Structure formats: C-alpha cells, structure tokens
C-alpha cells in the first residue's frame, strides 16, 4: 500500500494536493487493484456463494409449505387481477408499454401472496414457540419444586421423559398466555411481527435481509 501511494501528494488534512476528484478516484481504484489479492477474493466469494446455496436449500425444504401456499395464492391472485385490472390498465397505458402490464400485475400478485403466506407462517411459528416455551417453563418450575421436596397435586414423576398433570396445566396456561399476548400485540400491526420503534432503527438491515431471503426462497 505504501509503494502504491508513494506517488500521491497529500495535505496535512489527508486530501490530495494535485489531483481532481475524478483522478483521485481512479488513483484510489488503482491502489486497490494493486494491493488486493484477486485469488483470495475469488475464493472467499465462492465460499460465501456455496454456503448460501446450502442455506437456501435448507430454507426451501424447511418452508416448503409456505412456498407452496405463496405460489398457489400468487397464481390465483394473478388470474383474478389480470381479468379485472389488465383491460383498464391497457386503456391508460401507452401502446409501447402495454407489454409491461402483465409482468407488473404478476409481480404485485406475487408480493401480496408472499406477504399473506409469511404472515400465516409467523402466526403458526408464534403458536409453536409459545407451546414450546410454556413446556420448558413448566418443566423447569416443577424440577425446582421437586428438588425442594414440594409435590404439586401429589404428582410424582416415574419416567424422567414423561410429564405430569401439573406440568401440562402450567405449560398450557403459560403457553396460551404467551400466544395471546403476541396475537393481541400484533393484531394492531396486521400480524407483521415487526420490531417496534426505536429498536427497528438498529435492526432494519436484518429486516431487509429477511425480506430478501423470503423473496429468494419463494421466487420459483
């Protein structure tokens, strides 16, 4: 890097003394090309792409039901939208651009279908996580009570893998409360399950990545 920048003049504030912005950009690009190892970049990019292919394949298999629902809804929405919207849109669209009308209708239909399908999946995931969390909470509480010799309803665990009536009651109650809280909170947000303000100012890159992944695995 020092050798590549040896012919560049710099002021005390770090700016170039004898180069325009265009020449400075070209000079900096030239420095990058001289100092970067292209083989390492190629290997790193290939490794990232291979990893992403594996991750996307797992996600497509894991969310196959969501993908199928999304594609089915998109097909139905597009069929109805083309019947209802394509004729009036062709009337107001210039002749040279009418070929884009079916494509735009298809994109919008697919976006709406994906939104609905993933919202349904989020509700199912919320119910599953609530049930699992309630069961974990109940098992931990009962384990703590049993270590202190406290028996709830006189239940004694015969099999470590089995559950007692008290565990089922506590787990179902806590899980139902958790699921109700999530649904009650998300009802006003149309079940988007988005991160609330101001935390979304920090998590917005992850939200964009999530949207892109959802679109990628359901694009077929």
JSON list of C-alpha atoms in Angstrom, two decimals:
[
{"chain": "A", "resi": 1, "resn": "UNK", "atom": "CA", "xyz": [0.00, 0.00, 0.00]},
{"chain": "A", "resi": 2, "resn": "UNK", "atom": "CA", "xyz": [2.87, 2.38, 0.84]},
{"chain": "A", "resi": 3, "resn": "UNK", "atom": "CA", "xyz": [4.51, 1.71, -2.52]},
{"chain": "A", "resi": 4, "resn": "UNK", "atom": "CA", "xyz": [1.24, 2.22, -4.37]},
{"chain": "A", "resi": 5, "resn": "UNK", "atom": "CA", "xyz": [0.57, 5.55, -2.64]},
{"chain": "A", "resi": 6, "resn": "UNK", "atom": "CA", "xyz": [4.11, 6.85, -2.84]},
{"chain": "A", "resi": 7, "resn": "UNK", "atom": "CA", "xyz": [3.38, 8.95, -5.91]},
{"chain": "A", "resi": 8, "resn": "UNK", "atom": "CA", "xyz": [0.34, 10.67, -4.41]},
{"chain": "A", "resi": 9, "resn": "UNK", "atom": "CA", "xyz": [0.69, 14.06, -2.76]},
{"chain": "A", "resi": 10, "resn": "UNK", "atom": "CA", "xyz": [-1.35, 14.65, 0.40]},
{"chain": "A", "resi": 11, "resn": "UNK", "atom": "CA", "xyz": [-2.08, 17.67, 2.56]},
{"chain": "A", "resi": 12, "resn": "UNK", "atom": "CA", "xyz": [-1.92, 17.61, 6.32]},
{"chain": "A", "resi": 13, "resn": "UNK", "atom": "CA", "xyz": [-5.68, 17.02, 6.46]},
{"chain": "A", "resi": 14, "resn": "UNK", "atom": "CA", "xyz": [-5.34, 13.91, 4.25]},
{"chain": "A", "resi": 15, "resn": "UNK", "atom": "CA", "xyz": [-6.60, 15.40, 0.97]},
{"chain": "A", "resi": 16, "resn": "UNK", "atom": "CA", "xyz": [-4.75, 15.28, -2.32]},
{"chain": "A", "resi": 17, "resn": "UNK", "atom": "CA", "xyz": [-2.94, 18.46, -3.39]},
{"chain": "A", "resi": 18, "resn": "UNK", "atom": "CA", "xyz": [-2.67, 17.99, -7.13]},
{"chain": "A", "resi": 19, "resn": "UNK", "atom": "CA", "xyz": [-5.49, 15.62, -8.15]},
{"chain": "A", "resi": 20, "resn": "UNK", "atom": "CA", "xyz": [-9.10, 16.26, -9.11]},
{"chain": "A", "resi": 21, "resn": "UNK", "atom": "CA", "xyz": [-11.87, 14.14, -7.69]},
{"chain": "A", "resi": 22, "resn": "UNK", "atom": "CA", "xyz": [-12.00, 12.01, -10.82]},
{"chain": "A", "resi": 23, "resn": "UNK", "atom": "CA", "xyz": [-8.25, 11.48, -10.85]},
{"chain": "A", "resi": 24, "resn": "UNK", "atom": "CA", "xyz": [-8.30, 10.78, -7.10]},
{"chain": "A", "resi": 25, "resn": "UNK", "atom": "CA", "xyz": [-10.98, 8.14, -7.55]},
{"chain": "A", "resi": 26, "resn": "UNK", "atom": "CA", "xyz": [-9.05, 6.49, -10.38]},
{"chain": "A", "resi": 27, "resn": "UNK", "atom": "CA", "xyz": [-5.88, 6.61, -8.29]},
{"chain": "A", "resi": 28, "resn": "UNK", "atom": "CA", "xyz": [-7.57, 5.01, -5.30]},
{"chain": "A", "resi": 29, "resn": "UNK", "atom": "CA", "xyz": [-9.09, 2.34, -7.54]},
{"chain": "A", "resi": 30, "resn": "UNK", "atom": "CA", "xyz": [-5.64, 1.67, -8.94]},
{"chain": "A", "resi": 31, "resn": "UNK", "atom": "CA", "xyz": [-4.31, 1.26, -5.38]},
{"chain": "A", "resi": 32, "resn": "UNK", "atom": "CA", "xyz": [-6.99, -1.30, -4.60]},
{"chain": "A", "resi": 33, "resn": "UNK", "atom": "CA", "xyz": [-6.24, -3.25, -7.77]},
{"chain": "A", "resi": 34, "resn": "UNK", "atom": "CA", "xyz": [-2.50, -3.24, -6.98]},
{"chain": "A", "resi": 35, "resn": "UNK", "atom": "CA", "xyz": [-2.76, -4.28, -3.33]},
{"chain": "A", "resi": 36, "resn": "UNK", "atom": "CA", "xyz": [-5.68, -6.76, -3.28]},
{"chain": "A", "resi": 37, "resn": "UNK", "atom": "CA", "xyz": [-5.12, -10.44, -3.98]},
{"chain": "A", "resi": 38, "resn": "UNK", "atom": "CA", "xyz": [-7.80, -11.43, -6.55]},
{"chain": "A", "resi": 39, "resn": "UNK", "atom": "CA", "xyz": [-7.45, -15.14, -5.85]},
{"chain": "A", "resi": 40, "resn": "UNK", "atom": "CA", "xyz": [-8.32, -14.67, -2.18]},
{"chain": "A", "resi": 41, "resn": "UNK", "atom": "CA", "xyz": [-11.35, -12.57, -3.13]},
{"chain": "A", "resi": 42, "resn": "UNK", "atom": "CA", "xyz": [-12.40, -15.22, -5.63]},
{"chain": "A", "resi": 43, "resn": "UNK", "atom": "CA", "xyz": [-12.06, -18.00, -3.05]},
{"chain": "A", "resi": 44, "resn": "UNK", "atom": "CA", "xyz": [-13.94, -16.01, -0.41]},
{"chain": "A", "resi": 45, "resn": "UNK", "atom": "CA", "xyz": [-16.76, -15.14, -2.82]},
{"chain": "A", "resi": 46, "resn": "UNK", "atom": "CA", "xyz": [-17.00, -18.76, -3.94]},
{"chain": "A", "resi": 47, "resn": "UNK", "atom": "CA", "xyz": [-17.14, -19.97, -0.33]},
{"chain": "A", "resi": 48, "resn": "UNK", "atom": "CA", "xyz": [-19.87, -17.44, 0.52]},
{"chain": "A", "resi": 49, "resn": "UNK", "atom": "CA", "xyz": [-21.91, -18.42, -2.54]},
{"chain": "A", "resi": 50, "resn": "UNK", "atom": "CA", "xyz": [-21.57, -22.13, -1.79]},
{"chain": "A", "resi": 51, "resn": "UNK", "atom": "CA", "xyz": [-22.64, -21.53, 1.81]},
{"chain": "A", "resi": 52, "resn": "UNK", "atom": "CA", "xyz": [-25.63, -19.50, 0.67]},
{"chain": "A", "resi": 53, "resn": "UNK", "atom": "CA", "xyz": [-26.71, -22.27, -1.72]},
{"chain": "A", "resi": 54, "resn": "UNK", "atom": "CA", "xyz": [-26.71, -24.72, 1.18]},
{"chain": "A", "resi": 55, "resn": "UNK", "atom": "CA", "xyz": [-28.60, -22.35, 3.45]},
{"chain": "A", "resi": 56, "resn": "UNK", "atom": "CA", "xyz": [-31.20, -21.55, 0.79]},
{"chain": "A", "resi": 57, "resn": "UNK", "atom": "CA", "xyz": [-31.72, -25.25, 0.06]},
{"chain": "A", "resi": 58, "resn": "UNK", "atom": "CA", "xyz": [-32.36, -25.93, 3.75]},
{"chain": "A", "resi": 59, "resn": "UNK", "atom": "CA", "xyz": [-34.75, -22.98, 3.97]},
{"chain": "A", "resi": 60, "resn": "UNK", "atom": "CA", "xyz": [-36.65, -24.10, 0.89]},
{"chain": "A", "resi": 61, "resn": "UNK", "atom": "CA", "xyz": [-37.11, -27.57, 2.37]},
{"chain": "A", "resi": 62, "resn": "UNK", "atom": "CA", "xyz": [-37.98, -26.19, 5.81]},
{"chain": "A", "resi": 63, "resn": "UNK", "atom": "CA", "xyz": [-40.57, -23.74, 4.49]},
{"chain": "A", "resi": 64, "resn": "UNK", "atom": "CA", "xyz": [-41.86, -25.84, 1.59]},
{"chain": "A", "resi": 65, "resn": "UNK", "atom": "CA", "xyz": [-45.43, -25.43, 2.82]},
{"chain": "A", "resi": 66, "resn": "UNK", "atom": "CA", "xyz": [-45.11, -21.64, 2.88]},
{"chain": "A", "resi": 67, "resn": "UNK", "atom": "CA", "xyz": [-43.59, -21.65, -0.61]},
{"chain": "A", "resi": 68, "resn": "UNK", "atom": "CA", "xyz": [-46.40, -23.85, -1.94]},
{"chain": "A", "resi": 69, "resn": "UNK", "atom": "CA", "xyz": [-49.06, -21.64, -0.32]},
{"chain": "A", "resi": 70, "resn": "UNK", "atom": "CA", "xyz": [-47.41, -18.50, -1.65]},
{"chain": "A", "resi": 71, "resn": "UNK", "atom": "CA", "xyz": [-47.20, -19.79, -5.22]},
{"chain": "A", "resi": 72, "resn": "UNK", "atom": "CA", "xyz": [-50.79, -21.05, -5.11]},
{"chain": "A", "resi": 73, "resn": "UNK", "atom": "CA", "xyz": [-52.08, -17.72, -3.81]},
{"chain": "A", "resi": 74, "resn": "UNK", "atom": "CA", "xyz": [-49.99, -15.81, -6.35]},
{"chain": "A", "resi": 75, "resn": "UNK", "atom": "CA", "xyz": [-51.40, -17.85, -9.21]},
{"chain": "A", "resi": 76, "resn": "UNK", "atom": "CA", "xyz": [-54.97, -17.22, -8.06]},
{"chain": "A", "resi": 77, "resn": "UNK", "atom": "CA", "xyz": [-54.41, -13.52, -7.41]},
{"chain": "A", "resi": 78, "resn": "UNK", "atom": "CA", "xyz": [-52.73, -13.02, -10.77]},
{"chain": "A", "resi": 79, "resn": "UNK", "atom": "CA", "xyz": [-55.55, -14.76, -12.62]},
{"chain": "A", "resi": 80, "resn": "UNK", "atom": "CA", "xyz": [-58.18, -12.55, -10.98]},
{"chain": "A", "resi": 81, "resn": "UNK", "atom": "CA", "xyz": [-56.08, -9.39, -11.28]},
{"chain": "A", "resi": 82, "resn": "UNK", "atom": "CA", "xyz": [-55.49, -9.91, -15.00]},
{"chain": "A", "resi": 83, "resn": "UNK", "atom": "CA", "xyz": [-59.22, -10.27, -15.59]},
{"chain": "A", "resi": 84, "resn": "UNK", "atom": "CA", "xyz": [-60.14, -7.20, -13.52]},
{"chain": "A", "resi": 85, "resn": "UNK", "atom": "CA", "xyz": [-57.15, -4.89, -13.92]},
{"chain": "A", "resi": 86, "resn": "UNK", "atom": "CA", "xyz": [-55.47, -5.67, -17.23]},
{"chain": "A", "resi": 87, "resn": "UNK", "atom": "CA", "xyz": [-58.17, -4.21, -19.54]},
{"chain": "A", "resi": 88, "resn": "UNK", "atom": "CA", "xyz": [-58.41, -0.80, -17.79]},
{"chain": "A", "resi": 89, "resn": "UNK", "atom": "CA", "xyz": [-54.63, -0.62, -17.39]},
{"chain": "A", "resi": 90, "resn": "UNK", "atom": "CA", "xyz": [-54.19, -1.25, -21.12]},
{"chain": "A", "resi": 91, "resn": "UNK", "atom": "CA", "xyz": [-56.50, 1.66, -21.83]},
{"chain": "A", "resi": 92, "resn": "UNK", "atom": "CA", "xyz": [-54.44, 4.14, -19.81]},
{"chain": "A", "resi": 93, "resn": "UNK", "atom": "CA", "xyz": [-51.02, 2.71, -20.74]},
{"chain": "A", "resi": 94, "resn": "UNK", "atom": "CA", "xyz": [-49.27, 3.80, -23.94]},
{"chain": "A", "resi": 95, "resn": "UNK", "atom": "CA", "xyz": [-49.11, 1.13, -26.61]},
{"chain": "A", "resi": 96, "resn": "UNK", "atom": "CA", "xyz": [-45.34, 0.75, -26.39]},
{"chain": "A", "resi": 97, "resn": "UNK", "atom": "CA", "xyz": [-45.52, -0.03, -22.66]},
{"chain": "A", "resi": 98, "resn": "UNK", "atom": "CA", "xyz": [-48.53, -2.36, -22.57]},
{"chain": "A", "resi": 99, "resn": "UNK", "atom": "CA", "xyz": [-46.27, -5.40, -22.64]},
{"chain": "A", "resi": 100, "resn": "UNK", "atom": "CA", "xyz": [-45.23, -4.50, -19.08]},
{"chain": "A", "resi": 101, "resn": "UNK", "atom": "CA", "xyz": [-48.77, -4.63, -17.69]},
{"chain": "A", "resi": 102, "resn": "UNK", "atom": "CA", "xyz": [-48.96, -8.46, -17.26]},
{"chain": "A", "resi": 103, "resn": "UNK", "atom": "CA", "xyz": [-45.48, -8.54, -15.76]},
{"chain": "A", "resi": 104, "resn": "UNK", "atom": "CA", "xyz": [-46.25, -5.80, -13.23]},
{"chain": "A", "resi": 105, "resn": "UNK", "atom": "CA", "xyz": [-49.53, -7.48, -12.31]},
{"chain": "A", "resi": 106, "resn": "UNK", "atom": "CA", "xyz": [-47.64, -10.73, -11.74]},
{"chain": "A", "resi": 107, "resn": "UNK", "atom": "CA", "xyz": [-45.04, -9.04, -9.54]},
{"chain": "A", "resi": 108, "resn": "UNK", "atom": "CA", "xyz": [-47.67, -7.32, -7.42]},
{"chain": "A", "resi": 109, "resn": "UNK", "atom": "CA", "xyz": [-49.73, -10.51, -7.10]},
{"chain": "A", "resi": 110, "resn": "UNK", "atom": "CA", "xyz": [-46.68, -12.45, -6.01]},
{"chain": "A", "resi": 111, "resn": "UNK", "atom": "CA", "xyz": [-45.72, -9.79, -3.47]},
{"chain": "A", "resi": 112, "resn": "UNK", "atom": "CA", "xyz": [-49.22, -9.80, -1.95]},
{"chain": "A", "resi": 113, "resn": "UNK", "atom": "CA", "xyz": [-49.31, -13.61, -1.87]},
{"chain": "A", "resi": 114, "resn": "UNK", "atom": "CA", "xyz": [-45.88, -13.80, -0.21]},
{"chain": "A", "resi": 115, "resn": "UNK", "atom": "CA", "xyz": [-46.95, -11.25, 2.39]},
{"chain": "A", "resi": 116, "resn": "UNK", "atom": "CA", "xyz": [-50.07, -13.22, 3.29]},
{"chain": "A", "resi": 117, "resn": "UNK", "atom": "CA", "xyz": [-48.32, -16.60, 3.31]},
{"chain": "A", "resi": 118, "resn": "UNK", "atom": "CA", "xyz": [-45.48, -15.42, 5.55]},
{"chain": "A", "resi": 119, "resn": "UNK", "atom": "CA", "xyz": [-47.87, -13.71, 7.95]},
{"chain": "A", "resi": 120, "resn": "UNK", "atom": "CA", "xyz": [-49.72, -17.01, 8.32]},
{"chain": "A", "resi": 121, "resn": "UNK", "atom": "CA", "xyz": [-46.39, -18.76, 8.90]},
{"chain": "A", "resi": 122, "resn": "UNK", "atom": "CA", "xyz": [-45.46, -16.22, 11.56]},
{"chain": "A", "resi": 123, "resn": "UNK", "atom": "CA", "xyz": [-48.70, -16.92, 13.42]},
{"chain": "A", "resi": 124, "resn": "UNK", "atom": "CA", "xyz": [-48.03, -20.67, 13.26]},
{"chain": "A", "resi": 125, "resn": "UNK", "atom": "CA", "xyz": [-44.47, -20.13, 14.43]},
{"chain": "A", "resi": 126, "resn": "UNK", "atom": "CA", "xyz": [-45.70, -17.93, 17.29]},
{"chain": "A", "resi": 127, "resn": "UNK", "atom": "CA", "xyz": [-48.09, -20.67, 18.45]},
{"chain": "A", "resi": 128, "resn": "UNK", "atom": "CA", "xyz": [-45.37, -23.32, 18.24]},
{"chain": "A", "resi": 129, "resn": "UNK", "atom": "CA", "xyz": [-42.84, -21.22, 20.14]},
{"chain": "A", "resi": 130, "resn": "UNK", "atom": "CA", "xyz": [-45.45, -20.35, 22.77]},
{"chain": "A", "resi": 131, "resn": "UNK", "atom": "CA", "xyz": [-46.27, -24.02, 23.37]},
{"chain": "A", "resi": 132, "resn": "UNK", "atom": "CA", "xyz": [-42.58, -24.99, 23.49]},
{"chain": "A", "resi": 133, "resn": "UNK", "atom": "CA", "xyz": [-41.77, -22.09, 25.81]},
{"chain": "A", "resi": 134, "resn": "UNK", "atom": "CA", "xyz": [-44.65, -22.96, 28.13]},
{"chain": "A", "resi": 135, "resn": "UNK", "atom": "CA", "xyz": [-43.50, -26.58, 28.31]},
{"chain": "A", "resi": 136, "resn": "UNK", "atom": "CA", "xyz": [-39.91, -25.53, 29.09]},
{"chain": "A", "resi": 137, "resn": "UNK", "atom": "CA", "xyz": [-41.13, -23.12, 31.77]},
{"chain": "A", "resi": 138, "resn": "UNK", "atom": "CA", "xyz": [-43.36, -25.74, 33.37]},
{"chain": "A", "resi": 139, "resn": "UNK", "atom": "CA", "xyz": [-40.65, -28.41, 33.38]},
{"chain": "A", "resi": 140, "resn": "UNK", "atom": "CA", "xyz": [-38.15, -26.02, 34.97]},
{"chain": "A", "resi": 141, "resn": "UNK", "atom": "CA", "xyz": [-40.61, -24.92, 37.67]},
{"chain": "A", "resi": 142, "resn": "UNK", "atom": "CA", "xyz": [-41.57, -28.50, 38.52]},
{"chain": "A", "resi": 143, "resn": "UNK", "atom": "CA", "xyz": [-37.91, -29.53, 38.63]},
{"chain": "A", "resi": 144, "resn": "UNK", "atom": "CA", "xyz": [-37.14, -26.73, 41.10]},
{"chain": "A", "resi": 145, "resn": "UNK", "atom": "CA", "xyz": [-40.11, -27.69, 43.28]},
{"chain": "A", "resi": 146, "resn": "UNK", "atom": "CA", "xyz": [-39.24, -31.40, 43.24]},
{"chain": "A", "resi": 147, "resn": "UNK", "atom": "CA", "xyz": [-35.66, -30.66, 44.34]},
{"chain": "A", "resi": 148, "resn": "UNK", "atom": "CA", "xyz": [-37.12, -28.93, 47.39]},
{"chain": "A", "resi": 149, "resn": "UNK", "atom": "CA", "xyz": [-39.47, -31.81, 48.08]},
{"chain": "A", "resi": 150, "resn": "UNK", "atom": "CA", "xyz": [-42.60, -29.94, 47.04]},
{"chain": "A", "resi": 151, "resn": "UNK", "atom": "CA", "xyz": [-45.12, -32.06, 45.14]},
{"chain": "A", "resi": 152, "resn": "UNK", "atom": "CA", "xyz": [-47.86, -30.28, 43.21]},
{"chain": "A", "resi": 153, "resn": "UNK", "atom": "CA", "xyz": [-51.15, -32.22, 43.30]},
{"chain": "A", "resi": 154, "resn": "UNK", "atom": "CA", "xyz": [-49.17, -35.13, 44.73]},
{"chain": "A", "resi": 155, "resn": "UNK", "atom": "CA", "xyz": [-47.73, -35.99, 41.33]},
{"chain": "A", "resi": 156, "resn": "UNK", "atom": "CA", "xyz": [-44.51, -38.00, 41.28]},
{"chain": "A", "resi": 157, "resn": "UNK", "atom": "CA", "xyz": [-42.55, -38.36, 38.06]},
{"chain": "A", "resi": 158, "resn": "UNK", "atom": "CA", "xyz": [-41.99, -42.02, 37.28]},
{"chain": "A", "resi": 159, "resn": "UNK", "atom": "CA", "xyz": [-40.27, -41.53, 33.94]},
{"chain": "A", "resi": 160, "resn": "UNK", "atom": "CA", "xyz": [-37.87, -38.58, 33.53]},
{"chain": "A", "resi": 161, "resn": "UNK", "atom": "CA", "xyz": [-39.13, -38.13, 29.96]},
{"chain": "A", "resi": 162, "resn": "UNK", "atom": "CA", "xyz": [-42.80, -38.08, 30.94]},
{"chain": "A", "resi": 163, "resn": "UNK", "atom": "CA", "xyz": [-44.82, -35.08, 32.05]},
{"chain": "A", "resi": 164, "resn": "UNK", "atom": "CA", "xyz": [-47.18, -34.74, 34.97]},
{"chain": "A", "resi": 165, "resn": "UNK", "atom": "CA", "xyz": [-50.65, -33.27, 35.04]},
{"chain": "A", "resi": 166, "resn": "UNK", "atom": "CA", "xyz": [-49.31, -30.19, 36.84]},
{"chain": "A", "resi": 167, "resn": "UNK", "atom": "CA", "xyz": [-46.68, -29.65, 34.16]},
{"chain": "A", "resi": 168, "resn": "UNK", "atom": "CA", "xyz": [-49.29, -29.92, 31.43]},
{"chain": "A", "resi": 169, "resn": "UNK", "atom": "CA", "xyz": [-51.56, -27.44, 33.20]},
{"chain": "A", "resi": 170, "resn": "UNK", "atom": "CA", "xyz": [-48.76, -24.93, 33.86]},
{"chain": "A", "resi": 171, "resn": "UNK", "atom": "CA", "xyz": [-47.26, -25.33, 30.39]},
{"chain": "A", "resi": 172, "resn": "UNK", "atom": "CA", "xyz": [-50.61, -24.93, 28.65]},
{"chain": "A", "resi": 173, "resn": "UNK", "atom": "CA", "xyz": [-51.51, -21.88, 30.74]},
{"chain": "A", "resi": 174, "resn": "UNK", "atom": "CA", "xyz": [-48.17, -20.12, 30.21]},
{"chain": "A", "resi": 175, "resn": "UNK", "atom": "CA", "xyz": [-48.10, -21.03, 26.51]},
{"chain": "A", "resi": 176, "resn": "UNK", "atom": "CA", "xyz": [-51.66, -19.78, 25.99]},
{"chain": "A", "resi": 177, "resn": "UNK", "atom": "CA", "xyz": [-50.84, -16.54, 27.78]},
{"chain": "A", "resi": 178, "resn": "UNK", "atom": "CA", "xyz": [-47.74, -16.04, 25.67]},
{"chain": "A", "resi": 179, "resn": "UNK", "atom": "CA", "xyz": [-49.58, -16.75, 22.42]},
{"chain": "A", "resi": 180, "resn": "UNK", "atom": "CA", "xyz": [-52.46, -14.47, 23.40]},
{"chain": "A", "resi": 181, "resn": "UNK", "atom": "CA", "xyz": [-50.00, -11.69, 24.24]},
{"chain": "A", "resi": 182, "resn": "UNK", "atom": "CA", "xyz": [-48.29, -11.98, 20.86]},
{"chain": "A", "resi": 183, "resn": "UNK", "atom": "CA", "xyz": [-51.56, -12.05, 18.93]},
{"chain": "A", "resi": 184, "resn": "UNK", "atom": "CA", "xyz": [-53.01, -9.16, 20.94]},
{"chain": "A", "resi": 185, "resn": "UNK", "atom": "CA", "xyz": [-49.86, -7.11, 20.35]},
{"chain": "A", "resi": 186, "resn": "UNK", "atom": "CA", "xyz": [-49.60, -7.94, 16.64]},
{"chain": "A", "resi": 187, "resn": "UNK", "atom": "CA", "xyz": [-53.31, -7.54, 15.86]},
{"chain": "A", "resi": 188, "resn": "UNK", "atom": "CA", "xyz": [-52.92, -3.76, 15.56]},
{"chain": "A", "resi": 189, "resn": "UNK", "atom": "CA", "xyz": [-49.89, -4.28, 13.29]},
{"chain": "A", "resi": 190, "resn": "UNK", "atom": "CA", "xyz": [-51.70, -6.68, 10.94]},
{"chain": "A", "resi": 191, "resn": "UNK", "atom": "CA", "xyz": [-49.58, -9.58, 12.25]},
{"chain": "A", "resi": 192, "resn": "UNK", "atom": "CA", "xyz": [-46.41, -8.20, 10.71]},
{"chain": "A", "resi": 193, "resn": "UNK", "atom": "CA", "xyz": [-44.32, -9.17, 13.80]},
{"chain": "A", "resi": 194, "resn": "UNK", "atom": "CA", "xyz": [-42.01, -6.25, 13.06]},
{"chain": "A", "resi": 195, "resn": "UNK", "atom": "CA", "xyz": [-39.52, -4.94, 15.59]},
{"chain": "A", "resi": 196, "resn": "UNK", "atom": "CA", "xyz": [-41.08, -1.91, 17.33]},
{"chain": "A", "resi": 197, "resn": "UNK", "atom": "CA", "xyz": [-39.66, 1.60, 17.34]},
{"chain": "A", "resi": 198, "resn": "UNK", "atom": "CA", "xyz": [-36.95, 2.61, 18.29]},
{"chain": "A", "resi": 199, "resn": "UNK", "atom": "CA", "xyz": [-35.32, -0.82, 18.13]},
{"chain": "A", "resi": 200, "resn": "UNK", "atom": "CA", "xyz": [-36.08, -1.05, 14.41]},
{"chain": "A", "resi": 201, "resn": "UNK", "atom": "CA", "xyz": [-33.55, 1.74, 13.85]},
{"chain": "A", "resi": 202, "resn": "UNK", "atom": "CA", "xyz": [-30.88, -0.81, 14.77]},
{"chain": "A", "resi": 203, "resn": "UNK", "atom": "CA", "xyz": [-32.42, -3.95, 13.26]},
{"chain": "A", "resi": 204, "resn": "UNK", "atom": "CA", "xyz": [-33.51, -2.54, 9.88]},
{"chain": "A", "resi": 205, "resn": "UNK", "atom": "CA", "xyz": [-30.62, -4.24, 7.99]},
{"chain": "A", "resi": 206, "resn": "UNK", "atom": "CA", "xyz": [-31.76, -7.59, 9.36]},
{"chain": "A", "resi": 207, "resn": "UNK", "atom": "CA", "xyz": [-35.35, -6.80, 8.38]},
{"chain": "A", "resi": 208, "resn": "UNK", "atom": "CA", "xyz": [-34.25, -6.07, 4.81]},
{"chain": "A", "resi": 209, "resn": "UNK", "atom": "CA", "xyz": [-32.20, -9.28, 4.75]},
{"chain": "A", "resi": 210, "resn": "UNK", "atom": "CA", "xyz": [-35.21, -11.24, 5.99]},
{"chain": "A", "resi": 211, "resn": "UNK", "atom": "CA", "xyz": [-37.43, -9.79, 3.27]},
{"chain": "A", "resi": 212, "resn": "UNK", "atom": "CA", "xyz": [-34.84, -10.60, 0.61]},
{"chain": "A", "resi": 213, "resn": "UNK", "atom": "CA", "xyz": [-34.44, -14.18, 1.85]},
{"chain": "A", "resi": 214, "resn": "UNK", "atom": "CA", "xyz": [-38.22, -14.64, 1.86]},
{"chain": "A", "resi": 215, "resn": "UNK", "atom": "CA", "xyz": [-38.41, -13.39, -1.72]},
{"chain": "A", "resi": 216, "resn": "UNK", "atom": "CA", "xyz": [-35.46, -15.52, -2.82]},
{"chain": "A", "resi": 217, "resn": "UNK", "atom": "CA", "xyz": [-36.72, -18.85, -1.49]},
{"chain": "A", "resi": 218, "resn": "UNK", "atom": "CA", "xyz": [-40.27, -18.28, -2.81]},
{"chain": "A", "resi": 219, "resn": "UNK", "atom": "CA", "xyz": [-39.37, -16.85, -6.22]},
{"chain": "A", "resi": 220, "resn": "UNK", "atom": "CA", "xyz": [-39.77, -20.14, -8.10]}
]
